CSV table of C-alpha atoms in Angstrom, one decimal:
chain,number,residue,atom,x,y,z
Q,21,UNK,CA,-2.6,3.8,-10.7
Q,22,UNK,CA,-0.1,1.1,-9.8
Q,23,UNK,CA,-1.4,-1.9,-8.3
Q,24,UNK,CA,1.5,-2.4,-6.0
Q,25,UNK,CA,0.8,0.8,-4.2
Q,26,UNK,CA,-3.4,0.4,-4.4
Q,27,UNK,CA,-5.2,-0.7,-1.7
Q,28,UNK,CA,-8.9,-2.8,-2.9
Q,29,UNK,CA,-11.4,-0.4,-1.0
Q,30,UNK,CA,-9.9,3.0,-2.6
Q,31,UNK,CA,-9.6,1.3,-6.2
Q,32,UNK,CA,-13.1,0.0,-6.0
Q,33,UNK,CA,-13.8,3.9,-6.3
Q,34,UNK,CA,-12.0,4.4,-9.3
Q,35,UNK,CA,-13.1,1.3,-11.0
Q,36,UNK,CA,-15.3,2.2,-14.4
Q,37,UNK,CA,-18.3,0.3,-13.2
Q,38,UNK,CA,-18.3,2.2,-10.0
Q,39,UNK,CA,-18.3,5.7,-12.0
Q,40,UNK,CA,-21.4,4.1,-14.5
Q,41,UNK,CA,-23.1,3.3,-11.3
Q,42,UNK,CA,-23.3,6.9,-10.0
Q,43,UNK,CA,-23.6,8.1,-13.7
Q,44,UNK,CA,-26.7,6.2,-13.0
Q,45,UNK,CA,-27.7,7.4,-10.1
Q,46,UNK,CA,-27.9,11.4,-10.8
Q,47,UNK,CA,-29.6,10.0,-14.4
Q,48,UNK,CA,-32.4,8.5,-12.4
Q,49,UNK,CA,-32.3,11.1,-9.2
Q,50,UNK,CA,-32.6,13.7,-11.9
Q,51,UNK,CA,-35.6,12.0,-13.9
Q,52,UNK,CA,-37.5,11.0,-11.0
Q,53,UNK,CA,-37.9,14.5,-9.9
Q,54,UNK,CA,-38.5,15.7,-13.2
Q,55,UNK,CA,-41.8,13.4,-13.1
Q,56,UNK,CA,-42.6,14.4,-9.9
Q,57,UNK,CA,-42.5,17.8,-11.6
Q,58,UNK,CA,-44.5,17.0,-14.6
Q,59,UNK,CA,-41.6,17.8,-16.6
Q,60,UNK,CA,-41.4,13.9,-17.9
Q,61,UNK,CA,-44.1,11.3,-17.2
Q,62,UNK,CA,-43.4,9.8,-14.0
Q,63,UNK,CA,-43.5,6.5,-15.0
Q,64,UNK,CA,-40.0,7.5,-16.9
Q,65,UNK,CA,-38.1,7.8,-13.2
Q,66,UNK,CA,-39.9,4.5,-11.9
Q,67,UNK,CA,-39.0,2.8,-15.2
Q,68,UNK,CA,-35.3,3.6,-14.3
Q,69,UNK,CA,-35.5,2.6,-10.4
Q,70,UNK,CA,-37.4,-1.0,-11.6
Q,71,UNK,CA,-34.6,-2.0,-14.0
Q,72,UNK,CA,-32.1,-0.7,-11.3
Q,73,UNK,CA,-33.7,-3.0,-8.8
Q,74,UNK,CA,-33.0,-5.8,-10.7
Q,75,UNK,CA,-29.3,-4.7,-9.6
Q,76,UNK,CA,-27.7,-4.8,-13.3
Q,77,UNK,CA,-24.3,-5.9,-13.6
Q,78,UNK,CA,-22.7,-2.7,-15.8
Q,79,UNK,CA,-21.5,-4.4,-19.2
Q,80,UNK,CA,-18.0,-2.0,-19.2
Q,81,UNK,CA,-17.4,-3.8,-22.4
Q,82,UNK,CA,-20.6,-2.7,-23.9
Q,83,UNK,CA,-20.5,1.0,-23.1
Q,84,UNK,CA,-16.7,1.2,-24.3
Q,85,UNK,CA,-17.9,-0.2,-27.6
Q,86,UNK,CA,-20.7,2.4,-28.5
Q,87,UNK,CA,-17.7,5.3,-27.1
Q,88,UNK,CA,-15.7,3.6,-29.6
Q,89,UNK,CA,-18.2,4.6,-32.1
Q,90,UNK,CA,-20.0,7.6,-30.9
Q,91,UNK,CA,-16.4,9.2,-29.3
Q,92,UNK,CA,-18.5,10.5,-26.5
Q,93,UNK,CA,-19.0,8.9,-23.2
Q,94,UNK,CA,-21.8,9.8,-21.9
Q,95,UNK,CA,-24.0,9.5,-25.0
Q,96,UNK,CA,-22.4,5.8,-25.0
Q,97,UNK,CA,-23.6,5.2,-21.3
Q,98,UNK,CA,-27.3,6.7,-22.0
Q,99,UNK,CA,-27.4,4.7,-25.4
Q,100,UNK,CA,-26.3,1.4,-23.5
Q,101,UNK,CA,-28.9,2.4,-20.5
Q,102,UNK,CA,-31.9,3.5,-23.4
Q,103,UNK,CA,-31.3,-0.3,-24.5
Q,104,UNK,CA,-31.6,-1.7,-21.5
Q,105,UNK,CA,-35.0,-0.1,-20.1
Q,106,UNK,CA,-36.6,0.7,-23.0
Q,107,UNK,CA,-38.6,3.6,-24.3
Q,108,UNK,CA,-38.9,5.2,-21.4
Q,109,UNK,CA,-35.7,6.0,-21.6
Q,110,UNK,CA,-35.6,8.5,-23.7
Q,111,UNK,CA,-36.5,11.2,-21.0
Q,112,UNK,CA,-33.2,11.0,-19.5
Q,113,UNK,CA,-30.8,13.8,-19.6
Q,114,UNK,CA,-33.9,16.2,-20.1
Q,115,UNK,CA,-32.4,19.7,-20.1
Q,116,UNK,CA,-28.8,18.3,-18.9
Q,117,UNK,CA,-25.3,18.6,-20.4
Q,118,UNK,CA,-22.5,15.8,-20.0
Q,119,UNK,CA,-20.7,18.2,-17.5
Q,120,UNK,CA,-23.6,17.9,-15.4
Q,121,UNK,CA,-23.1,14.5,-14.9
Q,122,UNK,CA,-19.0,14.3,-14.8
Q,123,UNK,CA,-18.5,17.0,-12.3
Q,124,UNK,CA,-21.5,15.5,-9.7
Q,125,UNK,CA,-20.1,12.0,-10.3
Q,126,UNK,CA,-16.2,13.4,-9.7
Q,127,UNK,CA,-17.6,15.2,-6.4
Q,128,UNK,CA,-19.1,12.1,-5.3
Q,129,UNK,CA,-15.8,10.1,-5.2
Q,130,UNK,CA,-13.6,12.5,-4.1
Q,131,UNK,CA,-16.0,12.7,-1.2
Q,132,UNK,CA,-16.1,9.5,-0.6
Q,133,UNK,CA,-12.3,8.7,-1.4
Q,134,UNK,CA,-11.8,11.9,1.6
Q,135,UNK,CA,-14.1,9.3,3.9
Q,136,UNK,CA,-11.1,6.6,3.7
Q,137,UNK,CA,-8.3,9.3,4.0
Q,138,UNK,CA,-10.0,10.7,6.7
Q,139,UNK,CA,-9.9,7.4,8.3
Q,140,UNK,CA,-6.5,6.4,7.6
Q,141,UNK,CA,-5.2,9.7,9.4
Q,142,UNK,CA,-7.0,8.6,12.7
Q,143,UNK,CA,-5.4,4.7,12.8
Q,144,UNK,CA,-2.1,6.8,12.2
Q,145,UNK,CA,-2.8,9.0,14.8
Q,146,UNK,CA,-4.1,6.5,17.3
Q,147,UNK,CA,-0.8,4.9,16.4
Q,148,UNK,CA,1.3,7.3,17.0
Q,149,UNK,CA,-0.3,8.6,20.0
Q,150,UNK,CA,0.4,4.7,21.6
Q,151,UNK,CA,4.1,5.1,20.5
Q,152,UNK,CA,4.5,8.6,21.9
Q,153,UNK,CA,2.7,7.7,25.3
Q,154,UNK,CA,5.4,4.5,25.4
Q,155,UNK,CA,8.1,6.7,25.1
Q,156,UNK,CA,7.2,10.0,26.8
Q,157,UNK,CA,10.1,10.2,28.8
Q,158,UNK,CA,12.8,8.1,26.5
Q,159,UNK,CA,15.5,10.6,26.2
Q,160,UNK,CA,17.3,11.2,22.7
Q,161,UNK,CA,19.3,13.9,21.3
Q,162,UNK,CA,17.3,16.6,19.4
Q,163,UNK,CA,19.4,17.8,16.6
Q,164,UNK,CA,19.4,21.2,14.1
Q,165,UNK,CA,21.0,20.9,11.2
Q,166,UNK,CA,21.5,17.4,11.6
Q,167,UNK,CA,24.0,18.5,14.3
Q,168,UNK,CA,24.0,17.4,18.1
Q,169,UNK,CA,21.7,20.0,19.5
Q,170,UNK,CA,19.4,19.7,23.4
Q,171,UNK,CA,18.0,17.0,24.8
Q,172,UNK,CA,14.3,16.2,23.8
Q,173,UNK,CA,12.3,13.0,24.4
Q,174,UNK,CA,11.3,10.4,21.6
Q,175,UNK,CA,7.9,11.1,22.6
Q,176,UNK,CA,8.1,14.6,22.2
Q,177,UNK,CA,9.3,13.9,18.5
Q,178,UNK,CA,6.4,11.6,18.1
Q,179,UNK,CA,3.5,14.5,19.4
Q,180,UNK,CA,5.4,16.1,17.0
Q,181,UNK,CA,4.0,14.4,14.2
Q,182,UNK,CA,0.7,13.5,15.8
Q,183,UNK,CA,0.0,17.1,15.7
Q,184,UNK,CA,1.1,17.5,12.7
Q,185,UNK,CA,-1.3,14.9,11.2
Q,186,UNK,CA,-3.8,16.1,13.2
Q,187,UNK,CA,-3.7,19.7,11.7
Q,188,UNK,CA,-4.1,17.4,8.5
Q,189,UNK,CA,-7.1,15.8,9.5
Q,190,UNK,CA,-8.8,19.5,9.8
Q,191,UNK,CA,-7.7,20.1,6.8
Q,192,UNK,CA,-9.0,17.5,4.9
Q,193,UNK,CA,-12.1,17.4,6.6
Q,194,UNK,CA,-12.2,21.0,4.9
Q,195,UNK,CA,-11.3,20.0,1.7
Q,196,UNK,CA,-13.8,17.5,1.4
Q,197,UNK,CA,-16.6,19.8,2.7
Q,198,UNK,CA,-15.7,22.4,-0.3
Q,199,UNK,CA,-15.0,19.7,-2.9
Q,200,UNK,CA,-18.7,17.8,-2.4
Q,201,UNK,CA,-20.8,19.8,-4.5
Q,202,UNK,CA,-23.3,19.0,-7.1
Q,203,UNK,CA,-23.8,20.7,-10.5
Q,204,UNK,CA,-26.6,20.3,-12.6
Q,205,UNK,CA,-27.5,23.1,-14.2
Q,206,UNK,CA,-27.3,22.3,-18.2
Q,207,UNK,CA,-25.4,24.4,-20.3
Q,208,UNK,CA,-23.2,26.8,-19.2
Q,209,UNK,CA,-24.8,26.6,-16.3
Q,210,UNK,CA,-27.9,29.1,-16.7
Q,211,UNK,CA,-30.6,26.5,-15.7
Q,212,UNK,CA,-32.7,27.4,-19.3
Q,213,UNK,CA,-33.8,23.9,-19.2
Q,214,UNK,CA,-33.4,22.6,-16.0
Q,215,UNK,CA,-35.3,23.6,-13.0
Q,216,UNK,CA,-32.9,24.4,-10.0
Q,217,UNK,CA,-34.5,22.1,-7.8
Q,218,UNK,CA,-33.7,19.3,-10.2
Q,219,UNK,CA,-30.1,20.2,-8.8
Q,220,UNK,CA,-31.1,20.2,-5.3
Q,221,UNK,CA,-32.8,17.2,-5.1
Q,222,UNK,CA,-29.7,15.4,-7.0
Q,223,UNK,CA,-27.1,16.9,-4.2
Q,224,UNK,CA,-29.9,16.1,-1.5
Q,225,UNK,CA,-29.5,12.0,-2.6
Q,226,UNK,CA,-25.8,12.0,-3.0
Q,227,UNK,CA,-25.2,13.9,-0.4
Q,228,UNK,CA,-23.9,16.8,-1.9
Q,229,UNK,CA,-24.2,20.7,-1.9
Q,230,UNK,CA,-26.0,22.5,-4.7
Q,231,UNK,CA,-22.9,24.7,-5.9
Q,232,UNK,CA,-24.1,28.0,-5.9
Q,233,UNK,CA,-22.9,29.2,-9.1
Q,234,UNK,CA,-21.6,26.8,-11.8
Q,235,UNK,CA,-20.6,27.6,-15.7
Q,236,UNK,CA,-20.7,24.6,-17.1
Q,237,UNK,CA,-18.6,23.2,-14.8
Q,238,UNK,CA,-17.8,23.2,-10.9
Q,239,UNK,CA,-15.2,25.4,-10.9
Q,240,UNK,CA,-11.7,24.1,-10.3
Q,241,UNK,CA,-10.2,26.5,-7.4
Q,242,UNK,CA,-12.5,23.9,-5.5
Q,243,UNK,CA,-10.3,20.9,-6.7
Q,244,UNK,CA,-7.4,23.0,-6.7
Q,245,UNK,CA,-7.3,22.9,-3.0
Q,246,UNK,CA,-8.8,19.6,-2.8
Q,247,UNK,CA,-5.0,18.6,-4.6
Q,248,UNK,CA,-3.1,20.9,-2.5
Q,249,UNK,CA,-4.7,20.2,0.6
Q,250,UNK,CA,-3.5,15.7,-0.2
Q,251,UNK,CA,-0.2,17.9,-1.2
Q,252,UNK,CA,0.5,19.2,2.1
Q,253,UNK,CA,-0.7,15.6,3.6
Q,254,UNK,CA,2.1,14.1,1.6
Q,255,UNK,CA,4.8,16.1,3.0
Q,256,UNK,CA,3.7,15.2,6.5
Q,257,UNK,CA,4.5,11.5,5.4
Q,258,UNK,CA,7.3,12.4,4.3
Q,259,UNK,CA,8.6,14.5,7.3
Q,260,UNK,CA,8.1,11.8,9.1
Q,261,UNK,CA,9.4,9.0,6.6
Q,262,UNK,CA,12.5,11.0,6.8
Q,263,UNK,CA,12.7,10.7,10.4
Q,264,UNK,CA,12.9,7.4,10.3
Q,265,UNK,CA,15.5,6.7,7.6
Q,266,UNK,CA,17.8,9.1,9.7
Q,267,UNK,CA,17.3,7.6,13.0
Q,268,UNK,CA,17.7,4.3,11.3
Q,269,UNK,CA,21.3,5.3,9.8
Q,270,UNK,CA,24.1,2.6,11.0
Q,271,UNK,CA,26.3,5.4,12.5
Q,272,UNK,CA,22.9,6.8,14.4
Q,273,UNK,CA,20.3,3.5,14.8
Q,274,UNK,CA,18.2,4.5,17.3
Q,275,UNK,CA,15.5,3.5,16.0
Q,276,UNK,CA,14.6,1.3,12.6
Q,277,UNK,CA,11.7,-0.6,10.6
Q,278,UNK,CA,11.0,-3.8,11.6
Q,279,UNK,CA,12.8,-6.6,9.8
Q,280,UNK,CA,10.6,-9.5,9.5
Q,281,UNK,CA,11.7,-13.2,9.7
Q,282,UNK,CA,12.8,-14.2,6.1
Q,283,UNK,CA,13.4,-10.5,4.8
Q,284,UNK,CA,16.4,-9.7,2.8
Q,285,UNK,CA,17.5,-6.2,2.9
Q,286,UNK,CA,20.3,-6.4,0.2
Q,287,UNK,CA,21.0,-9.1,-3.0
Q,288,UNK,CA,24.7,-8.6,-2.4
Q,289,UNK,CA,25.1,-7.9,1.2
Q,290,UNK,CA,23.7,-10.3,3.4
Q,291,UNK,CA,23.9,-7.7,6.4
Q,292,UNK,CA,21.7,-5.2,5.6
Q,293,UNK,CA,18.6,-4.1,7.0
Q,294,UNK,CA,17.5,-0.9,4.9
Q,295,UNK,CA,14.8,1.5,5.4
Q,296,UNK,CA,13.2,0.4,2.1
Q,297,UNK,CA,9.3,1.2,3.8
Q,298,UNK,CA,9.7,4.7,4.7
Q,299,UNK,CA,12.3,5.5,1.5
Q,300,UNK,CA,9.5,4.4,-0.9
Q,301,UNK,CA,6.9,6.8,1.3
Q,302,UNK,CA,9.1,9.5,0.0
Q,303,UNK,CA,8.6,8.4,-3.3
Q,304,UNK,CA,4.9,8.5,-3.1
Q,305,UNK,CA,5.3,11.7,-1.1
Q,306,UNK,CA,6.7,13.3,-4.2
Q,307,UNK,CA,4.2,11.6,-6.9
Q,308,UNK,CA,1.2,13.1,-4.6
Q,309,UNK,CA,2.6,16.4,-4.4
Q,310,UNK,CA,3.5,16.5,-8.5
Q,311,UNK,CA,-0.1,16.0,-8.8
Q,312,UNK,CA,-1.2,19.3,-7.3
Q,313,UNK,CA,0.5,21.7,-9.9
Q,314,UNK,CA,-1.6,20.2,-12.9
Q,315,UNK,CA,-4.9,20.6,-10.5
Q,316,UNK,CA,-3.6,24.5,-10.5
Q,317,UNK,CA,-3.8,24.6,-13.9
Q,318,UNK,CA,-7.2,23.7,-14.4
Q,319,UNK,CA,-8.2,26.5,-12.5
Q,320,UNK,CA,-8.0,28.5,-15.8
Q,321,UNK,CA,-10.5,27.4,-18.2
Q,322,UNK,CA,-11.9,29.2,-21.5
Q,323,UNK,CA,-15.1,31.0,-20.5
Q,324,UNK,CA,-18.2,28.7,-19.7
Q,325,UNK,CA,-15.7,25.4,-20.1
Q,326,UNK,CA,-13.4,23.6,-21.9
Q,327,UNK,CA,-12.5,19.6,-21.4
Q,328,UNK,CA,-8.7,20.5,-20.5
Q,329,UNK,CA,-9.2,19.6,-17.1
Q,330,UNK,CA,-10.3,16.5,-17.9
Q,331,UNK,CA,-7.4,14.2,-19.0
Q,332,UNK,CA,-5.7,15.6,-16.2
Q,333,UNK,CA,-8.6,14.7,-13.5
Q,334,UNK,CA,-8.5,11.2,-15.0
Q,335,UNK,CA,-5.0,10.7,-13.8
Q,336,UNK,CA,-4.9,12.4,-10.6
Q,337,UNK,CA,-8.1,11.6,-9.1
Q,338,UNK,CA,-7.6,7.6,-8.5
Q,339,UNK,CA,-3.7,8.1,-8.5
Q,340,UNK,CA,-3.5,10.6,-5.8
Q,341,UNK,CA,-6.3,9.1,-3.4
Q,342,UNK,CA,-5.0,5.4,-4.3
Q,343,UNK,CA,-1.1,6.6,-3.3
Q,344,UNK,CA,-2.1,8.8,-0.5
Q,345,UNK,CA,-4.8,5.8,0.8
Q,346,UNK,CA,-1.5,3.6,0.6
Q,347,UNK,CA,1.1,5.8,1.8
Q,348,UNK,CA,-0.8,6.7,5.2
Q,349,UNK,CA,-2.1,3.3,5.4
Q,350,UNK,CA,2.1,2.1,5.3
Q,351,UNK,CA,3.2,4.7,7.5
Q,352,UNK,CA,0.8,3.8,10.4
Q,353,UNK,CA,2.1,0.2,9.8
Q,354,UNK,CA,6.3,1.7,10.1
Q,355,UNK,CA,5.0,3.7,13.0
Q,356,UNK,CA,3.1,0.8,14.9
Q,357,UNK,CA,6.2,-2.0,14.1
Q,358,UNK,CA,8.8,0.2,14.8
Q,359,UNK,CA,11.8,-0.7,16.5
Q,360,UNK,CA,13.3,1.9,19.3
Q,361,UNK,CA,16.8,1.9,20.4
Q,362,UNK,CA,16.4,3.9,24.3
Q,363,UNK,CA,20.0,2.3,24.9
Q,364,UNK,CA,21.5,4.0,21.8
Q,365,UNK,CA,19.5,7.2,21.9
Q,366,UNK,CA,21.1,7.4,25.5
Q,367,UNK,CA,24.8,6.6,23.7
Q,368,UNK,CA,24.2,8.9,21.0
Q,369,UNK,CA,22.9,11.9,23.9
Q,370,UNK,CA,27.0,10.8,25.8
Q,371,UNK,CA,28.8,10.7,22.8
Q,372,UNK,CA,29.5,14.4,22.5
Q,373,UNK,CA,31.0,14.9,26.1
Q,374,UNK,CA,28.3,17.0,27.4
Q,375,UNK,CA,28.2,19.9,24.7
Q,376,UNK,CA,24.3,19.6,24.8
Q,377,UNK,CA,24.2,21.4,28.2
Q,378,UNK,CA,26.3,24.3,26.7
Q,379,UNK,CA,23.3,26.6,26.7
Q,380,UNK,CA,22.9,26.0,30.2
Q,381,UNK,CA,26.4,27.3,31.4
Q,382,UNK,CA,26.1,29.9,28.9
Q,383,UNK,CA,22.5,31.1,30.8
Q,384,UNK,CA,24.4,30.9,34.3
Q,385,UNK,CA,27.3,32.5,33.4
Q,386,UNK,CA,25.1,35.9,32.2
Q,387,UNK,CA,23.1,35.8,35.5
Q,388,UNK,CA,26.5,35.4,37.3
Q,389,UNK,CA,27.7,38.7,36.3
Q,390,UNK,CA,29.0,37.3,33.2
Q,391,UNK,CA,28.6,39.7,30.0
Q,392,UNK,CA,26.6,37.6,27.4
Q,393,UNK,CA,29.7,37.8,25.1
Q,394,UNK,CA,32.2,37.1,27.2
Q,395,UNK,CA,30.2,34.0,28.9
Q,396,UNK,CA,29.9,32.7,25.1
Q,397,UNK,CA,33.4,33.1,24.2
Q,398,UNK,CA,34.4,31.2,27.3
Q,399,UNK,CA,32.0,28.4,27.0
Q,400,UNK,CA,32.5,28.2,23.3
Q,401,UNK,CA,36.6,27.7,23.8
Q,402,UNK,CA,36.0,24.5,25.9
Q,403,UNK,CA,33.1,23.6,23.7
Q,404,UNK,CA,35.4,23.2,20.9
Q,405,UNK,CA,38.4,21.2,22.7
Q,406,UNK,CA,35.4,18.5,22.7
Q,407,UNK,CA,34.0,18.8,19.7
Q,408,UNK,CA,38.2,18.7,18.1
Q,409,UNK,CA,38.1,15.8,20.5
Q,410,UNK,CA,35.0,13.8,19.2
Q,411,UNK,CA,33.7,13.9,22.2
Q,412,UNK,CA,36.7,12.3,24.2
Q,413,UNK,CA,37.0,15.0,26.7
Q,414,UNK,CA,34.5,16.2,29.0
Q,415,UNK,CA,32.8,19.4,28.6
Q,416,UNK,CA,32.0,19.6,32.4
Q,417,UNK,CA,35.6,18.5,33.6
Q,418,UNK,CA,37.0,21.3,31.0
Q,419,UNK,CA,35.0,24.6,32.7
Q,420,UNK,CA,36.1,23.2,36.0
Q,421,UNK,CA,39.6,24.0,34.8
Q,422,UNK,CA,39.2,27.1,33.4
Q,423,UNK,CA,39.5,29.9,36.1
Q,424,UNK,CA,37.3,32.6,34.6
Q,425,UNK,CA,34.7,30.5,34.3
Q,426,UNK,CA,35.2,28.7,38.2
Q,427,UNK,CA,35.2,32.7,39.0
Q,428,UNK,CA,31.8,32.9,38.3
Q,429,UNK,CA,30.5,29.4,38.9
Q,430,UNK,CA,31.7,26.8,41.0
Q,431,UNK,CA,31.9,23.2,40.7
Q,432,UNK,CA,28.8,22.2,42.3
Q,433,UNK,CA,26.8,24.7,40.5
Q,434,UNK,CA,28.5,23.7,37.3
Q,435,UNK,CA,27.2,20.1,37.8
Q,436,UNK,CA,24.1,20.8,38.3
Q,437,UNK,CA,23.7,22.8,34.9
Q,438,UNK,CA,24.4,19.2,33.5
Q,439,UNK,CA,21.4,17.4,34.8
Q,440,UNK,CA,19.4,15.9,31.9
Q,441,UNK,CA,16.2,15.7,33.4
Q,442,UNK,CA,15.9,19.2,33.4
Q,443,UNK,CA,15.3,19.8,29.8
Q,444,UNK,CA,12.1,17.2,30.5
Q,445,UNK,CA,10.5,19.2,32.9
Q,446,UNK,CA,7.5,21.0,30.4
Q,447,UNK,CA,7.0,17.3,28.7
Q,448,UNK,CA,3.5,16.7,30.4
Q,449,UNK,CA,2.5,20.3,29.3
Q,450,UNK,CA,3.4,19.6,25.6
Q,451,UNK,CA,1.2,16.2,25.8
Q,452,UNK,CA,-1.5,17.9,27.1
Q,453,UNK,CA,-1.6,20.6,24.5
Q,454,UNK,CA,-0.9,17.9,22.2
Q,455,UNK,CA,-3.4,15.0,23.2
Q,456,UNK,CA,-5.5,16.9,25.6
């Protein structure tokens, strides 16, 4: 995790004393309805839940030194805990294995990381739904290949990505349904000295699932797609990232980041104003997505378990959460501040002499008469004088000229295939599939 890309709330998660603290928690949930069993004495639970009251500050220092010694920690954590509360103590872990404790703890802040990432996607979609209500109707060129291609709307692009990020919301919210469940079921997983309900009433107060068949671990396919699933988010960002950096090109500006008062966009050019916010998305973008292939590969392990997993789950639980927290958190900042160009999206949409409406004259010329392959040979011949011309002749002016296609058409009917406002017509129906 780097700090400059960490937001507090989403570290806190990650922070060792929050993982002791739900260590804790499934130590004591576990225990108290072991005495309520008869399992352990009773007064073993209540022992925990009294010193917990006191609301302990968790000596990190401490439990790192005993790891130091014993090279285990969870033996460390219980052997700090069994110190602080006493004899009692000793009737925690009854019948549980160190898995048992890992796995729940991992569930419970991947869950609760998804609750952050689930709200970050709705400010960025309430964000972008503002933007693309503002400019529902602000005409701009859409382009294929990064060529001039039809009119669209700014808007449109923006519903676009709102429904993009919506389809991400769903999926999240599905990923964090199938990554929340609870395991503790001792030793590769066979419940021999554990009662089942142990493991319910654990999932019951973290608000977990009982998973419904573990080794000795949850298995992985369930993080697998947890990764994949923040994967796929990432290249959202960065789809729309992008966007941005294109529109915000000198020889396209039609729209850009905000430049602040004060901000310096080059050391050695005083005149830039760079995309640096949305280029560094696609940086995080990529990190996010590198850390789904190793969550793959943990999918695979020996028989009832094997720690491989785990070094890799140390890195790409907080990093992936923390950048993607960050990431979406930045992009709904881009999206709120940014600045749009209508007076240069309408220059850019003019610059090409009318060759956006060529599909139009193409379409008339077939229902003319016009064989499909003769009306695109003719319209491609004057298409190309303009293109050759960079736009300095006029598309319109040069099929007025030409007598087979005036056969067919005439000038009035011509014209009229160049309207712009025709290619806006279906906006409203897109919105409303779009925002409802």
């Amino acid at each position: 995790m780097v700090p400059r890309y960490a937001r507090p709330e989403m570290s806190a998660l990650w922070e060792p004393e929050a993982k002791f603290r739900i260590w804790f928690e499934i130590e004591a949930h576990a225990t108290q309805k072991l005495g309520e069993m008869g399992v352990v004495p009773a007064s073993a639970g209540k022992a925990l839940w009294d010193w917990w009251a006191t609301n302990p500050k968790i000596d990190v220092e401490a439990i790192d030194a005993i790891e130091a010694v014993t090279k285990h920690d969870v033996i460390a954590f219980l052997t700090w805990v069994a110190e602080q509360v006493g004899d009692e103590a000793r009737f925690m872990h009854q019948g549980m294995t160190s898995s048992d404790v890992l796995d729940t703890t991992l569930a419970v802040q991947l869950a609760r990381a998804t609750d952050i990432l689930v709200a970050d996607l709705d400010a960025l979609c309430a964000a972008i739904k503002i933007r693309a209500e503002e400019h529902k109707y602000t005409p701009t060129i859409g382009r294929s290949h990064g060529i001039h291609a039809e009119p669209v709307t700014f808007g449109l692009k923006l519903a676009q990505a709102y429904a993009e990020f919506d389809r991400c919301r769903t999926r999240l919210a599905a990923a964090r349904e199938e990554i929340a469940t609870c395991a503790v079921s001792g030793a590769v997983g066979t419940f021999a000295n554990i009662d089942p309900e142990v493991e319910a009433y654990v999932a019951e107060k973290l608000g977990l699932t009982p998973e419904p068949v573990s080794t000795q671990v949850i298995p992985r396919d369930r993080h697998a797609m947890y990764f994949s699933t923040l994967a796929v988010i990432a290249g959202s960002i960065e789809r729309l990232a992008v966007e941005v950096r294109h529109l915000q090109r000198t020889e396209v500006l039609e729209a850009e980041e905000y430049f602040s008062p004060g901000q310096k966009g080059s050391s050695a050019m005083p005149h830039k104003r760079n995309p640096i916010l949305t280029e560094n998305l696609t940086g995080q973008a990529r990190m996010i997505r590198a850390y789904a292939l190793p969550a793959l590969e943990n999918v695979a392990l020996w028989h009832e378990r094997d720690i491989s997993h785990s070094s890799v789950e140390r890195f790409i639980g907080p990093d992936a959460t923390i950048t993607l927290d960050f990431a979406l958190a930045r992009l709904t900042g881009v999206v709120e501040k940014l600045l749009v160009y209508p007076e240069r999206m309408q220059s850019n949409l003019d610059a090409m002499g009318g060759l956006v409406h060529s599909q139009r004259v193409l379409l008339a010329l077939t229902q003319a008469g016009v064989s499909r392959e003769d009306a695109y040979r003719l319209v491609q011949r004057n298409a190309m004088k303009v293109w050759e011309s960079n736009g300095a002749l006029s598309l319109l002016e040069l099929l007025k000229g030409d007598d087979e296609v005036t056969a067919a058409l005439s000038n009035a009917q011509l014209e009229e295939k160049f309207d712009l406002e025709y290619h806006f017509k279906h906006v409203d129906t897109v919105f409303a599939r779009v925002f409802g």
